[in-house]
PDB file of C-alpha atoms and ligand atoms in Angstrom:
ATOM      1  CA  UNK A   8       0.000   0.000   0.000  1.00 54.00           C
ATOM      2  CA  UNK A   9       1.217   3.492  -0.784  1.00 61.00           C
ATOM      3  CA  UNK A  10       1.038   6.518   1.498  1.00 64.00           C
ATOM      4  CA  UNK A  11      -1.722   7.801  -0.750  1.00 66.00           C
ATOM      5  CA  UNK A  12      -3.842   4.789   0.144  1.00 72.00           C
ATOM      6  CA  UNK A  13      -2.991   4.766   3.806  1.00 78.00           C
ATOM      7  CA  UNK A  14      -2.190   8.271   5.056  1.00 83.00           C
ATOM      8  CA  UNK A  15      -1.327   8.732   8.750  1.00 92.00           C
ATOM      9  CA  UNK A  16      -4.282   9.742  10.888  1.00 95.00           C
ATOM     10  CA  UNK A  17      -4.681  12.836  13.040  1.00 97.00           C
ATOM     11  CA  UNK A  18      -7.833  11.752  14.892  1.00 98.00           C
ATOM     12  CA  UNK A  19      -9.163   8.283  15.637  1.00 97.00           C
ATOM     13  CA  UNK A  20     -12.336   6.779  17.039  1.00 98.00           C
ATOM     14  CA  UNK A  21     -12.175   3.198  18.317  1.00 98.00           C
ATOM     15  CA  UNK A  22     -15.463   1.456  19.158  1.00 98.00           C
ATOM     16  CA  UNK A  23     -17.086   4.678  20.274  1.00 98.00           C
ATOM     17  CA  UNK A  24     -20.661   4.771  21.603  1.00 98.00           C
ATOM     18  CA  UNK A  25     -22.886   7.710  22.414  1.00 98.00           C
ATOM     19  CA  UNK A  26     -26.556   7.674  23.400  1.00 98.00           C
ATOM     20  CA  UNK A  27     -28.572  10.837  23.952  1.00 98.00           C
ATOM     21  CA  UNK A  28     -30.268  11.050  27.351  1.00 96.00           C
ATOM     22  CA  UNK A  29     -33.669   9.373  27.077  1.00 95.00           C
ATOM     23  CA  UNK A  30     -32.991   7.841  23.639  1.00 96.00           C
ATOM     24  CA  UNK A  31     -33.573   4.115  23.266  1.00 95.00           C
ATOM     25  CA  UNK A  32     -30.731   3.468  20.856  1.00 96.00           C
ATOM     26  CA  UNK A  33     -27.246   4.893  20.449  1.00 98.00           C
ATOM     27  CA  UNK A  34     -26.741   7.752  17.968  1.00 98.00           C
ATOM     28  CA  UNK A  35     -23.109   6.648  17.643  1.00 98.00           C
ATOM     29  CA  UNK A  36     -23.004   2.880  17.678  1.00 98.00           C
ATOM     30  CA  UNK A  37     -19.630   1.145  17.918  1.00 97.00           C
ATOM     31  CA  UNK A  38     -18.035   3.697  15.595  1.00 98.00           C
ATOM     32  CA  UNK A  39     -14.469   3.148  14.479  1.00 97.00           C
ATOM     33  CA  UNK A  40     -12.864   5.600  12.070  1.00 95.00           C
ATOM     34  CA  UNK A  41      -9.807   7.688  11.425  1.00 95.00           C
ATOM     35  CA  UNK A  42      -9.383  11.138   9.980  1.00 97.00           C
ATOM     36  CA  UNK A  43      -6.301  11.268   7.739  1.00 96.00           C
ATOM     37  CA  UNK A  44      -3.859  14.093   8.456  1.00 97.00           C
ATOM     38  CA  UNK A  45      -3.618  16.875   5.915  1.00 96.00           C
ATOM     39  CA  UNK A  46      -6.617  15.735   3.888  1.00 96.00           C
ATOM     40  CA  UNK A  47      -9.995  17.130   2.927  1.00 97.00           C
ATOM     41  CA  UNK A  48     -12.415  14.571   4.309  1.00 98.00           C
ATOM     42  CA  UNK A  49     -16.159  14.451   3.702  1.00 98.00           C
ATOM     43  CA  UNK A  50     -18.380  12.580   6.144  1.00 98.00           C
ATOM     44  CA  UNK A  51     -21.463  11.587   4.231  1.00 97.00           C
ATOM     45  CA  UNK A  52     -24.754  10.095   5.271  1.00 95.00           C
ATOM     46  CA  UNK A  53     -28.473  10.619   5.542  1.00 94.00           C
ATOM     47  CA  UNK A  54     -30.062  12.939   8.063  1.00 93.00           C
ATOM     48  CA  UNK A  55     -29.938  11.336  11.470  1.00 95.00           C
ATOM     49  CA  UNK A  56     -27.017   8.993  10.724  1.00 96.00           C
ATOM     50  CA  UNK A  57     -24.906  10.682  13.407  1.00 98.00           C
ATOM     51  CA  UNK A  58     -22.730  13.224  11.587  1.00 98.00           C
ATOM     52  CA  UNK A  59     -23.333  16.111  13.977  1.00 97.00           C
ATOM     53  CA  UNK A  60     -22.999  13.880  17.030  1.00 98.00           C
ATOM     54  CA  UNK A  61     -19.689  12.568  15.662  1.00 98.00           C
ATOM     55  CA  UNK A  62     -18.322  16.114  15.302  1.00 98.00           C
ATOM     56  CA  UNK A  63     -19.466  17.093  18.804  1.00 97.00           C
ATOM     57  CA  UNK A  64     -17.728  13.999  20.200  1.00 98.00           C
ATOM     58  CA  UNK A  65     -14.596  14.754  18.180  1.00 98.00           C
ATOM     59  CA  UNK A  66     -14.449  18.249  19.639  1.00 97.00           C
ATOM     60  CA  UNK A  67     -14.909  16.941  23.179  1.00 96.00           C
ATOM     61  CA  UNK A  68     -18.215  18.764  23.666  1.00 95.00           C
ATOM     62  CA  UNK A  69     -19.966  15.429  24.231  1.00 97.00           C
ATOM     63  CA  UNK A  70     -18.384  12.659  26.237  1.00 97.00           C
ATOM     64  CA  UNK A  71     -18.526   9.194  24.700  1.00 97.00           C
ATOM     65  CA  UNK A  72     -20.115   6.501  26.863  1.00 96.00           C
ATOM     66  CA  UNK A  73     -17.643   3.848  25.715  1.00 97.00           C
ATOM     67  CA  UNK A  74     -14.698   3.566  23.368  1.00 98.00           C
ATOM     68  CA  UNK A  75     -11.616   5.667  22.773  1.00 98.00           C
ATOM     69  CA  UNK A  76     -11.129   8.911  20.896  1.00 98.00           C
ATOM     70  CA  UNK A  77      -7.501   9.814  20.302  1.00 97.00           C
ATOM     71  CA  UNK A  78      -5.336  12.502  18.738  1.00 97.00           C
ATOM     72  CA  UNK A  79      -2.190  11.189  17.097  1.00 93.00           C
ATOM     73  CA  UNK A  80      -2.285   8.241  19.465  1.00 92.00           C
ATOM     74  CA  UNK A  81      -3.014  10.272  22.618  1.00 94.00           C
ATOM     75  CA  UNK A  82      -6.353   9.516  24.256  1.00 95.00           C
ATOM     76  CA  UNK A  83      -8.920  12.267  24.863  1.00 96.00           C
ATOM     77  CA  UNK A  84      -9.299  12.898  28.613  1.00 94.00           C
ATOM     78  CA  UNK A  85     -12.245  14.917  29.752  1.00 93.00           C
ATOM     79  CA  UNK A  86     -10.507  16.786  32.608  1.00 89.00           C
ATOM     80  CA  UNK A  87     -10.023  20.564  32.512  1.00 86.00           C
ATOM     81  CA  UNK A  88      -6.583  21.252  31.138  1.00 88.00           C
ATOM     82  CA  UNK A  89      -6.244  18.378  28.705  1.00 90.00           C
ATOM     83  CA  UNK A  90      -9.755  19.020  27.419  1.00 92.00           C
ATOM     84  CA  UNK A  91      -8.787  22.664  26.860  1.00 90.00           C
ATOM     85  CA  UNK A  92      -5.683  21.625  24.971  1.00 91.00           C
ATOM     86  CA  UNK A  93      -7.762  19.183  22.949  1.00 94.00           C
ATOM     87  CA  UNK A  94     -10.238  21.858  22.041  1.00 92.00           C
ATOM     88  CA  UNK A  95      -7.481  24.251  20.968  1.00 93.00           C
ATOM     89  CA  UNK A  96      -6.208  21.777  18.388  1.00 96.00           C
ATOM     90  CA  UNK A  97      -9.652  21.207  16.957  1.00 97.00           C
ATOM     91  CA  UNK A  98     -12.005  23.892  15.687  1.00 97.00           C
ATOM     92  CA  UNK A  99     -15.683  23.134  15.145  1.00 97.00           C
ATOM     93  CA  UNK A 100     -17.989  25.299  13.039  1.00 96.00           C
ATOM     94  CA  UNK A 101     -21.578  24.476  13.976  1.00 96.00           C
ATOM     95  CA  UNK A 102     -24.260  24.060  11.359  1.00 94.00           C
ATOM     96  CA  UNK A 103     -26.108  27.021  12.828  1.00 93.00           C
ATOM     97  CA  UNK A 104     -23.738  29.988  13.218  1.00 93.00           C
ATOM     98  CA  UNK A 105     -26.200  31.547  15.680  1.00 92.00           C
ATOM     99  CA  UNK A 106     -25.078  28.899  18.159  1.00 93.00           C
ATOM    100  CA  UNK A 107     -21.501  29.986  17.752  1.00 93.00           C
ATOM    101  CA  UNK A 108     -21.669  33.756  17.734  1.00 94.00           C
ATOM    102  CA  UNK A 109     -21.707  35.269  21.202  1.00 91.00           C
ATOM    103  CA  UNK A 110     -20.721  38.938  21.055  1.00 93.00           C
ATOM    104  CA  UNK A 111     -22.372  42.065  19.650  1.00 94.00           C
ATOM    105  CA  UNK A 112     -20.132  42.843  16.689  1.00 96.00           C
ATOM    106  CA  UNK A 113     -17.899  40.934  14.277  1.00 97.00           C
ATOM    107  CA  UNK A 114     -14.622  42.161  15.789  1.00 97.00           C
ATOM    108  CA  UNK A 115     -15.835  41.554  19.352  1.00 96.00           C
ATOM    109  CA  UNK A 116     -16.891  38.052  18.474  1.00 96.00           C
ATOM    110  CA  UNK A 117     -13.534  37.109  16.987  1.00 96.00           C
ATOM    111  CA  UNK A 118     -11.711  38.718  19.940  1.00 94.00           C
ATOM    112  CA  UNK A 119     -13.880  36.848  22.420  1.00 92.00           C
ATOM    113  CA  UNK A 120     -12.470  33.457  21.465  1.00 89.00           C
ATOM    114  CA  UNK A 121      -8.927  34.833  21.431  1.00 92.00           C
ATOM    115  CA  UNK A 122      -9.301  36.271  24.955  1.00 90.00           C
ATOM    116  CA  UNK A 123      -9.893  32.734  26.247  1.00 84.00           C
ATOM    117  CA  UNK A 124      -6.507  31.633  24.920  1.00 85.00           C
ATOM    118  CA  UNK A 125      -4.485  33.695  27.424  1.00 83.00           C
ATOM    119  CA  UNK A 126      -2.571  35.510  24.730  1.00 88.00           C
ATOM    120  CA  UNK A 127      -0.953  38.922  25.181  1.00 92.00           C
ATOM    121  CA  UNK A 128      -3.010  41.976  24.224  1.00 92.00           C
ATOM    122  CA  UNK A 129      -0.671  42.629  21.310  1.00 95.00           C
ATOM    123  CA  UNK A 130      -1.038  39.057  20.043  1.00 94.00           C
ATOM    124  CA  UNK A 131      -4.830  39.262  20.280  1.00 95.00           C
ATOM    125  CA  UNK A 132      -4.869  42.530  18.323  1.00 96.00           C
ATOM    126  CA  UNK A 133      -2.532  41.083  15.719  1.00 96.00           C
ATOM    127  CA  UNK A 134      -4.584  37.912  15.239  1.00 96.00           C
ATOM    128  CA  UNK A 135      -7.834  39.867  15.064  1.00 97.00           C
ATOM    129  CA  UNK A 136      -6.339  42.164  12.438  1.00 97.00           C
ATOM    130  CA  UNK A 137      -5.024  39.274  10.347  1.00 96.00           C
ATOM    131  CA  UNK A 138      -8.257  37.280  10.647  1.00 96.00           C
ATOM    132  CA  UNK A 139     -10.347  40.231   9.442  1.00 96.00           C
ATOM    133  CA  UNK A 140      -8.053  40.482   6.414  1.00 95.00           C
ATOM    134  CA  UNK A 141      -7.975  36.728   5.730  1.00 92.00           C
ATOM    135  CA  UNK A 142     -11.750  36.457   5.776  1.00 93.00           C
ATOM    136  CA  UNK A 143     -12.368  39.734   4.022  1.00 92.00           C
ATOM    137  CA  UNK A 144     -14.274  41.108   7.004  1.00 95.00           C
ATOM    138  CA  UNK A 145     -12.576  44.485   7.485  1.00 96.00           C
ATOM    139  CA  UNK A 146     -15.613  46.423   6.354  1.00 96.00           C
ATOM    140  CA  UNK A 147     -17.905  44.413   8.579  1.00 96.00           C
ATOM    141  CA  UNK A 148     -15.669  44.593  11.651  1.00 97.00           C
ATOM    142  CA  UNK A 149     -17.927  46.870  13.667  1.00 96.00           C
ATOM    143  CA  UNK A 150     -21.212  45.668  12.212  1.00 96.00           C
ATOM    144  CA  UNK A 151     -23.682  44.247  14.740  1.00 96.00           C
ATOM    145  CA  UNK A 152     -23.985  40.508  14.125  1.00 96.00           C
ATOM    146  CA  UNK A 153     -27.762  40.614  13.824  1.00 93.00           C
ATOM    147  CA  UNK A 154     -27.448  42.771  10.688  1.00 95.00           C
ATOM    148  CA  UNK A 155     -25.493  40.098   8.826  1.00 95.00           C
ATOM    149  CA  UNK A 156     -26.807  37.627   6.253  1.00 91.00           C
ATOM    150  CA  UNK A 157     -26.540  33.920   6.971  1.00 89.00           C
ATOM    151  CA  UNK A 158     -23.569  33.607   4.617  1.00 88.00           C
ATOM    152  CA  UNK A 159     -21.810  36.456   6.416  1.00 92.00           C
ATOM    153  CA  UNK A 160     -22.583  34.923   9.805  1.00 94.00           C
ATOM    154  CA  UNK A 161     -21.049  31.646   8.638  1.00 92.00           C
ATOM    155  CA  UNK A 162     -17.965  33.541   7.494  1.00 93.00           C
ATOM    156  CA  UNK A 163     -17.654  35.308  10.856  1.00 95.00           C
ATOM    157  CA  UNK A 164     -18.164  32.050  12.777  1.00 95.00           C
ATOM    158  CA  UNK A 165     -15.510  30.349  10.640  1.00 95.00           C
ATOM    159  CA  UNK A 166     -13.158  33.321  11.066  1.00 96.00           C
ATOM    160  CA  UNK A 167     -13.625  33.093  14.846  1.00 96.00           C
ATOM    161  CA  UNK A 168     -12.691  29.415  14.777  1.00 96.00           C
ATOM    162  CA  UNK A 169      -9.681  29.924  12.498  1.00 96.00           C
ATOM    163  CA  UNK A 170      -8.353  32.843  14.591  1.00 96.00           C
ATOM    164  CA  UNK A 171      -7.593  30.186  17.213  1.00 95.00           C
ATOM    165  CA  UNK A 172      -5.344  28.379  14.705  1.00 95.00           C
ATOM    166  CA  UNK A 173      -6.677  24.840  15.027  1.00 97.00           C
ATOM    167  CA  UNK A 174      -4.798  21.987  13.361  1.00 98.00           C
ATOM    168  CA  UNK A 175      -8.052  20.256  12.497  1.00 98.00           C
ATOM    169  CA  UNK A 176     -11.136  22.103  11.313  1.00 98.00           C
ATOM    170  CA  UNK A 177     -14.535  20.402  11.504  1.00 98.00           C
ATOM    171  CA  UNK A 178     -17.529  21.906   9.728  1.00 98.00           C
ATOM    172  CA  UNK A 179     -21.091  20.716  10.167  1.00 97.00           C
ATOM    173  CA  UNK A 180     -23.163  21.102   6.968  1.00 96.00           C
ATOM    174  CA  UNK A 181     -21.240  24.281   6.084  1.00 94.00           C
ATOM    175  CA  UNK A 182     -23.222  25.008   2.923  1.00 92.00           C
ATOM    176  CA  UNK A 183     -26.736  24.437   4.257  1.00 89.00           C
ATOM    177  CA  UNK A 184     -28.998  27.316   3.176  1.00 83.00           C
ATOM    178  CA  UNK A 185     -26.210  29.093   1.269  1.00 86.00           C
ATOM    179  CA  UNK A 186     -26.799  30.168  -2.307  1.00 87.00           C
ATOM    180  CA  UNK A 187     -24.419  29.121  -5.062  1.00 86.00           C
ATOM    181  CA  UNK A 188     -22.181  32.178  -4.877  1.00 87.00           C
ATOM    182  CA  UNK A 189     -21.882  31.908  -1.102  1.00 86.00           C
ATOM    183  CA  UNK A 190     -21.168  28.196  -1.434  1.00 89.00           C
ATOM    184  CA  UNK A 191     -18.413  28.809  -3.996  1.00 88.00           C
ATOM    185  CA  UNK A 192     -16.880  31.491  -1.792  1.00 88.00           C
ATOM    186  CA  UNK A 193     -16.929  29.202   1.215  1.00 90.00           C
ATOM    187  CA  UNK A 194     -15.324  26.328  -0.676  1.00 91.00           C
ATOM    188  CA  UNK A 195     -12.570  28.663  -1.897  1.00 91.00           C
ATOM    189  CA  UNK A 196     -12.087  29.758   1.694  1.00 91.00           C
ATOM    190  CA  UNK A 197     -11.750  26.130   2.756  1.00 95.00           C
ATOM    191  CA  UNK A 198      -9.224  25.471   0.007  1.00 94.00           C
ATOM    192  CA  UNK A 199      -7.148  28.407   1.244  1.00 94.00           C
ATOM    193  CA  UNK A 200      -7.309  27.122   4.828  1.00 96.00           C
ATOM    194  CA  UNK A 201      -6.347  23.638   3.681  1.00 97.00           C
ATOM    195  CA  UNK A 202      -3.459  24.975   1.576  1.00 97.00           C
ATOM    196  CA  UNK A 203      -2.139  26.652   4.739  1.00 95.00           C
ATOM    197  CA  UNK A 204      -1.805  23.257   6.395  1.00 96.00           C
ATOM    198  CA  UNK A 205      -5.074  22.652   8.239  1.00 98.00           C
ATOM    199  CA  UNK A 206      -6.760  19.246   8.024  1.00 98.00           C
ATOM    200  CA  UNK A 207     -10.437  19.722   7.179  1.00 98.00           C
ATOM    201  CA  UNK A 208     -13.503  17.574   7.722  1.00 98.00           C
ATOM    202  CA  UNK A 209     -16.949  18.498   6.514  1.00 98.00           C
ATOM    203  CA  UNK A 210     -20.124  16.663   7.422  1.00 98.00           C
ATOM    204  CA  UNK A 211     -22.642  16.908   4.629  1.00 95.00           C
ATOM    205  CA  UNK A 212     -25.455  15.107   2.900  1.00 88.00           C
ATOM    206  CA  UNK A 213     -24.607  16.956  -0.337  1.00 90.00           C
ATOM    207  CA  UNK A 214     -23.020  14.269  -2.485  1.00 92.00           C
ATOM    208  CA  UNK A 215     -22.145  16.621  -5.353  1.00 92.00           C
ATOM    209  CA  UNK A 216     -20.374  19.029  -3.054  1.00 93.00           C
ATOM    210  CA  UNK A 217     -18.430  16.228  -1.408  1.00 95.00           C
ATOM    211  CA  UNK A 218     -17.519  14.778  -4.800  1.00 95.00           C
ATOM    212  CA  UNK A 219     -16.140  18.101  -6.030  1.00 93.00           C
ATOM    213  CA  UNK A 220     -14.198  18.885  -2.879  1.00 94.00           C
ATOM    214  CA  UNK A 221     -13.101  15.868  -0.878  1.00 96.00           C
ATOM    215  CA  UNK A 222     -10.009  13.737  -1.323  1.00 93.00           C
ATOM    216  CA  UNK A 223     -11.111  11.308   1.386  1.00 96.00           C
ATOM    217  CA  UNK A 224     -14.650  10.120   2.116  1.00 97.00           C
ATOM    218  CA  UNK A 225     -16.316   8.370   5.023  1.00 97.00           C
ATOM    219  CA  UNK A 226     -19.823   6.956   4.679  1.00 97.00           C
ATOM    220  CA  UNK A 227     -21.793   6.896   7.899  1.00 97.00           C
ATOM    221  CA  UNK A 228     -24.918   4.829   8.400  1.00 96.00           C
ATOM    222  CA  UNK A 229     -26.899   4.470  11.627  1.00 96.00           C
ATOM    223  CA  UNK A 230     -24.012   5.679  13.746  1.00 97.00           C
ATOM    224  CA  UNK A 231     -21.377   3.456  12.150  1.00 97.00           C
ATOM    225  CA  UNK A 232     -18.728   3.942   9.508  1.00 97.00           C
ATOM    226  CA  UNK A 233     -19.465   1.825   6.443  1.00 96.00           C
ATOM    227  CA  UNK A 234     -16.447   2.792   4.392  1.00 95.00           C
ATOM    228  CA  UNK A 235     -13.506   5.157   4.704  1.00 93.00           C
ATOM    229  CA  UNK A 236     -11.306   5.481   1.654  1.00 93.00           C
ATOM    230  CA  UNK A 237      -9.892   7.737  -1.040  1.00 93.00           C
ATOM    231  CA  UNK A 238     -12.796   9.795  -2.362  1.00 94.00           C
ATOM    232  CA  UNK A 239     -12.440   8.676  -5.987  1.00 91.00           C
ATOM    233  CA  UNK A 240     -12.754   5.066  -4.881  1.00 92.00           C
ATOM    234  CA  UNK A 241     -15.754   5.701  -2.638  1.00 95.00           C
ATOM    235  CA  UNK A 242     -17.591   7.664  -5.325  1.00 94.00           C
ATOM    236  CA  UNK A 243     -17.012   5.023  -7.952  1.00 90.00           C
ATOM    237  CA  UNK A 244     -18.486   2.340  -5.675  1.00 94.00           C
ATOM    238  CA  UNK A 245     -21.898   2.751  -7.236  1.00 92.00           C
ATOM    239  CA  UNK A 246     -23.304  -0.425  -5.721  1.00 93.00           C
ATOM    240  CA  UNK A 247     -22.559   0.775  -2.204  1.00 94.00           C
ATOM    241  CA  UNK A 248     -23.855   4.309  -2.797  1.00 94.00           C
ATOM    242  CA  UNK A 249     -27.064   2.843  -4.182  1.00 92.00           C
ATOM    243  CA  UNK A 250     -27.405   0.354  -1.382  1.00 93.00           C
ATOM    244  CA  UNK A 251     -27.217   3.237   1.106  1.00 93.00           C
ATOM    245  CA  UNK A 252     -29.540   5.274  -1.140  1.00 92.00           C
ATOM    246  CA  UNK A 253     -27.109   8.165  -1.201  1.00 92.00           C
ATOM    247  CA  UNK A 254     -27.423   8.696  -4.947  1.00 91.00           C
ATOM    248  CA  UNK A 255     -24.565   9.112  -7.423  1.00 92.00           C
ATOM    249  CA  UNK A 256     -22.660  12.388  -7.873  1.00 93.00           C
ATOM    250  CA  UNK A 257     -24.125  14.173 -10.900  1.00 93.00           C
ATOM    251  CA  UNK A 258     -20.777  14.797 -12.565  1.00 93.00           C
ATOM    252  CA  UNK A 259     -19.660  11.210 -12.104  1.00 92.00           C
ATOM    253  CA  UNK A 260     -22.885  10.043 -13.730  1.00 92.00           C
ATOM    254  CA  UNK A 261     -22.497  12.450 -16.669  1.00 93.00           C
ATOM    255  CA  UNK A 262     -18.885  11.391 -17.164  1.00 93.00           C
ATOM    256  CA  UNK A 263     -19.847   7.745 -17.270  1.00 91.00           C
ATOM    257  CA  UNK A 264     -22.681   8.438 -19.707  1.00 93.00           C
ATOM    258  CA  UNK A 265     -20.164   9.742 -22.281  1.00 93.00           C
ATOM    259  CA  UNK A 266     -18.877   7.434 -25.043  1.00 92.00           C
ATOM    260  CA  UNK A 267     -15.884   5.554 -23.737  1.00 90.00           C
ATOM    261  CA  UNK A 268     -13.386   7.114 -26.166  1.00 88.00           C
ATOM    262  CA  UNK A 269     -14.141  10.539 -24.667  1.00 88.00           C
ATOM    263  CA  UNK A 270     -13.371   9.312 -21.170  1.00 88.00           C
ATOM    264  CA  UNK A 271      -9.612   9.343 -21.402  1.00 80.00           C
ATOM    265  CA  UNK A 272      -8.631  10.790 -18.074  1.00 78.00           C
ATOM    266  CA  UNK A 273      -8.149   9.326 -14.616  1.00 78.00           C
ATOM    267  CA  UNK A 274      -9.524  10.087 -12.115  1.00 82.00           C
ATOM    268  CA  UNK A 275     -12.808  11.345 -13.599  1.00 87.00           C
ATOM    269  CA  UNK A 276     -13.313  15.131 -13.578  1.00 91.00           C
ATOM    270  CA  UNK A 277     -14.412  16.592 -10.242  1.00 91.00           C
ATOM    271  CA  UNK A 278     -15.721  19.892 -11.524  1.00 89.00           C
ATOM    272  CA  UNK A 279     -17.530  21.146 -14.611  1.00 90.00           C
ATOM    273  CA  UNK A 280     -14.362  23.070 -15.499  1.00 90.00           C
ATOM    274  CA  UNK A 281     -12.338  19.842 -15.444  1.00 91.00           C
ATOM    275  CA  UNK A 282     -14.979  18.088 -17.519  1.00 92.00           C
ATOM    276  CA  UNK A 283     -14.921  20.910 -20.029  1.00 93.00           C
ATOM    277  CA  UNK A 284     -11.154  21.039 -20.353  1.00 91.00           C
ATOM    278  CA  UNK A 285     -11.035  17.280 -20.755  1.00 89.00           C
ATOM    279  CA  UNK A 286     -13.563  17.404 -23.621  1.00 90.00           C
ATOM    280  CA  UNK A 287     -11.812  20.345 -25.295  1.00 90.00           C
ATOM    281  CA  UNK A 288      -8.494  18.552 -24.995  1.00 86.00           C
ATOM    282  CA  UNK A 289     -10.047  15.525 -26.645  1.00 82.00           C
ATOM    283  CA  UNK A 290     -11.472  17.617 -29.482  1.00 82.00           C
ATOM    284  CA  UNK A 291      -8.064  19.129 -30.236  1.00 81.00           C
ATOM    285  CA  UNK A 292      -6.357  15.741 -30.318  1.00 78.00           C
ATOM    286  CA  UNK A 293      -8.819  13.991 -32.521  1.00 71.00           C
TER     287      UNK A 293
HETATM  288  N1  ADP B 318     -30.259  16.487  21.259  1.00 51.97           N
HETATM  289  C1  ADP B 318     -30.689  15.271  20.904  1.00 51.97           C
HETATM  290  N2  ADP B 318     -31.447  14.527  21.741  1.00 51.97           N
HETATM  291  C2  ADP B 318     -31.862  13.286  21.408  1.00 51.97           C
HETATM  292  N3  ADP B 318     -31.555  12.687  20.231  1.00 51.97           N
HETATM  293  C3  ADP B 318     -30.802  13.371  19.361  1.00 51.97           C
HETATM  294  C4  ADP B 318     -30.341  14.694  19.641  1.00 51.97           C
HETATM  295  N4  ADP B 318     -29.623  15.122  18.581  1.00 51.97           N
HETATM  296  C5  ADP B 318     -29.647  14.117  17.683  1.00 51.97           C
HETATM  297  N5  ADP B 318     -30.355  13.071  18.149  1.00 51.97           N
HETATM  298  C6  ADP B 318     -30.556  11.779  17.453  1.00 51.97           C
HETATM  299  O1  ADP B 318     -29.293  11.167  17.243  1.00 51.97           O
HETATM  300  C7  ADP B 318     -29.214  10.593  15.944  1.00 51.97           C
HETATM  301  C8  ADP B 318     -28.062  11.216  15.174  1.00 51.97           C
HETATM  302  O2  ADP B 318     -28.357  12.598  14.966  1.00 51.97           O
HETATM  303  P1  ADP B 318     -27.331  13.622  14.297  1.00 51.97           P
HETATM  304  O3  ADP B 318     -25.982  13.404  14.877  1.00 51.97           O
HETATM  305  O4  ADP B 318     -27.919  14.976  14.453  1.00 51.97           O
HETATM  306  O5  ADP B 318     -27.349  13.138  12.780  1.00 51.97           O
HETATM  307  P2  ADP B 318     -27.005  13.952  11.443  1.00 51.97           P
HETATM  308  O6  ADP B 318     -26.164  15.125  11.838  1.00 51.97           O
HETATM  309  O7  ADP B 318     -26.293  12.953  10.599  1.00 51.97           O
HETATM  310  O8  ADP B 318     -28.298  14.366  10.853  1.00 51.97           O
HETATM  311  C9  ADP B 318     -30.575  10.800  15.308  1.00 51.97           C
HETATM  312  O9  ADP B 318     -31.332   9.649  15.516  1.00 51.97           O
HETATM  313  C10 ADP B 318     -31.151  11.979  16.079  1.00 51.97           C
HETATM  314  O10 ADP B 318     -32.561  11.895  16.109  1.00 51.97           O
HETATM  315 MG1   MG B 319     -26.437  17.130  11.475  1.00 51.97          MG
END
């Protein structure tokens, strides 16, 4: 096996269980998985399969009832200081940014998280300044949060998480309710964050988005991991995707509907732009 097939992991779950108080079956049910370091991982599955619960467990906000969650081999302990350290390495952007935003204005909100890190005043000011630039929020810095659109709130919430410089960024349904432009902007933002060295995980039920973005994919079903593999291999496992009723990525389906002599690239195109350039290339070399 090559490193491409078996990258080292940054976060691991081993036989993890979690049951919500009063529920009659576990939301996370003997879950074993690993998040590969340095990758863009998509966690896919139907509503209710446990994606959000998984992210809350990964961030240490929920405590698993059995099993082991570990960071580069070191087990998550739920006591004060080690939990704080754990939560500094991992940033979680909630599905609903309203749950994340606490202060009155954009700048205050980003500063709020930084103040909890026991940094010097100068360091806080510097990080706030840089974060506003990185996320293109300078003009909104003093805007009250309740005047922002949902897309802007997501951007501010993400900026607040990234100001803390996590090594692993988890995002729960980051494109829910965003329009296409906002979605494209967010995905570009995530590519920039990833290029700067952060491992990223998104939980989503949007197969097309995951197909275009992810290089690693984990399929979750009823609180368990069904498969965890390179994204191109997961998305070409049509039988499995159909068995789980997840559908087939649109672009993958279009690609495979083309005459075979047009399909002369591997892996298949992940974006319309790649599809287009592949077809144009073919036309010129006919
Ligand atoms: N706060 C809660 N209390 C009780 N059950 C919950 C709660 N949140 C989620 N669940 C249940 O746990 C399971 C997993 O939910 P969730 O992690 O939200 O899935 P997903 O994010 O994939 O939609 C579902 O059966 C859901 O009904
Ligand atoms: Mg969810």
